[in-house]
Amino acid sequence: MEFLDREEESKRLKAELSRKGASFVVVYGRRRLGKSTLLKRVLKENDIYFMADRSEESAQRRFLAMAIAVRYEGFDSVAYPDWESLFRAFNYRCAKGSTLCLDEFPYLVKSCEMLPSTLQKLLDEKSLNFNLVICGSSQQMMFDVALDEKSPLYGRAHEILRLKPIPVSYLPSALKITAKEAVSEYAVWGGVPRYWELRERYRNFKSALRELALSPMGVLHDEPVHILRDDMRDLVQASTLLGIIGNGANRISEIAARAEKNAATLSAPLKRLVTMQLVDREIPFGENPKNSKHGIYHLSDPFINFYYRFISPYRSLLELGRIDYVEEIVQQHFPEFEGFCWERLCRQAVSGQVVGGEMFNVASRWWGNVGKSERIEIDVVAESMDKKTLLVGECKWTNGENAGRLLAHLNEQVQKLPFVHKYKKIVPVLFLKERPRDKTDGIVFLPEDVLKII
């Protein structure tokens, strides 16, 4: 599969590494997002790229010296007693403006906690002849060693890149599939390029899902465990919370009840999962995130969501070879699972876009009680930038919908919203899996429309 997206990241890295004077760059993000591939594409032929591992400190220095010796003959003929001596030797030998990239930097810090202080000293001297790039998949450790205000390296980076998943709009061309199929596949693979690359090797979605994820021998069968191991000190607690949320407990009271914990004790671990972008905290449209008491939690990563919904609860059956049985469970509940992904993509698509002649702010959902007992939910709600217009949307991931009936129901529900009187204009929108059975003058977004603007 060809290298996808990352044009902006590549542009920023190349620009920073070509400036006069030494640059210090931090690149981080979760596993499998293509950080290493991006760096290798940006680095020039004579730059040094080093992938750290879990070896002891002295071994790591020896391995780095060997990597440098490929470009600078004899560099590894010396045994460097510490990191400072190695970096100073490289600074003396290297071509001015070259780059040293230390990938999986957290492994180096685990073997030598003083390494960030050593780099701080070298950076503060402002006498380096080379650019320094550090990269890592452990988001928490990268934050601790480079971005936390208590870190020796805090405030010294000239460029900080946090890689995010690739947008779904790239998926149809990557896998040669339709926009509708892309929504289904994105519900599992998300925007992780490595997952797309693995999926491409199979003839269809079903066989890829079976062989990569459901099979105990599949490459991705234990993937979430590896992701959590990168960032979580308490792997058991994190996995437990993700499993509870993935199986439908979304309010903190429900999560606490299933975990048999006091709700107050879960605030910190849930906040950590949100920071790591593994969990989203969602609040109803119009409420303040800081003081809203109606927040609910969802798994933000599609594959982790799939894992805790369809793999983790059935691991024993899968180990016994009952893959066919679990496949039937997936098939039975997958439309609902797809629908959840479709809603998210629809909200993402209209955020910051012009719809019905108006530019809208970030979209969210609204749910709550109206009247004495009626509870309603609006899938997509967004306010125009001038705060005069309200966009409201209904998302359906089913076939053969009647647009007229859906619009009538949506307009009826909207009139019950407690804040609807604030707006001069309402823009109702339908987000449908396929064209409706009837003709309509209303605004309808199909998968190809959503992917085009996302």
Tab-separated table of C-alpha atoms in Angstrom, residues 335-336 338-339 395-403 431-438:
chain	number	residue	atom	x	y	z
A	335	PRO	CA	-25.304	-3.207	11.820
A	336	GLU	CA	-25.748	-1.533	15.208
A	338	GLU	CA	-21.630	0.225	12.133
A	339	GLY	CA	-24.391	2.667	12.986
A	395	CYS	CA	-28.490	9.222	11.103
A	396	LYS	CA	-29.735	5.897	9.729
A	397	TRP	CA	-27.591	2.926	8.733
A	398	THR	CA	-30.433	0.810	7.357
A	399	ASN	CA	-31.843	0.213	3.883
A	400	GLY	CA	-35.023	1.514	2.279
A	401	GLU	CA	-35.683	4.526	4.482
A	402	ASN	CA	-38.568	6.936	3.829
A	403	ALA	CA	-37.070	10.433	3.824
A	431	PHE	CA	-27.618	11.042	6.876
A	432	LEU	CA	-28.572	7.789	5.138
A	433	LYS	CA	-26.835	4.566	4.142
A	434	GLU	CA	-28.438	4.678	0.687
A	435	ARG	CA	-30.837	6.804	-1.310
A	436	PRO	CA	-34.325	6.928	0.251
A	437	ARG	CA	-37.285	5.222	-1.390
A	438	ASP	CA	-39.110	8.516	-1.885
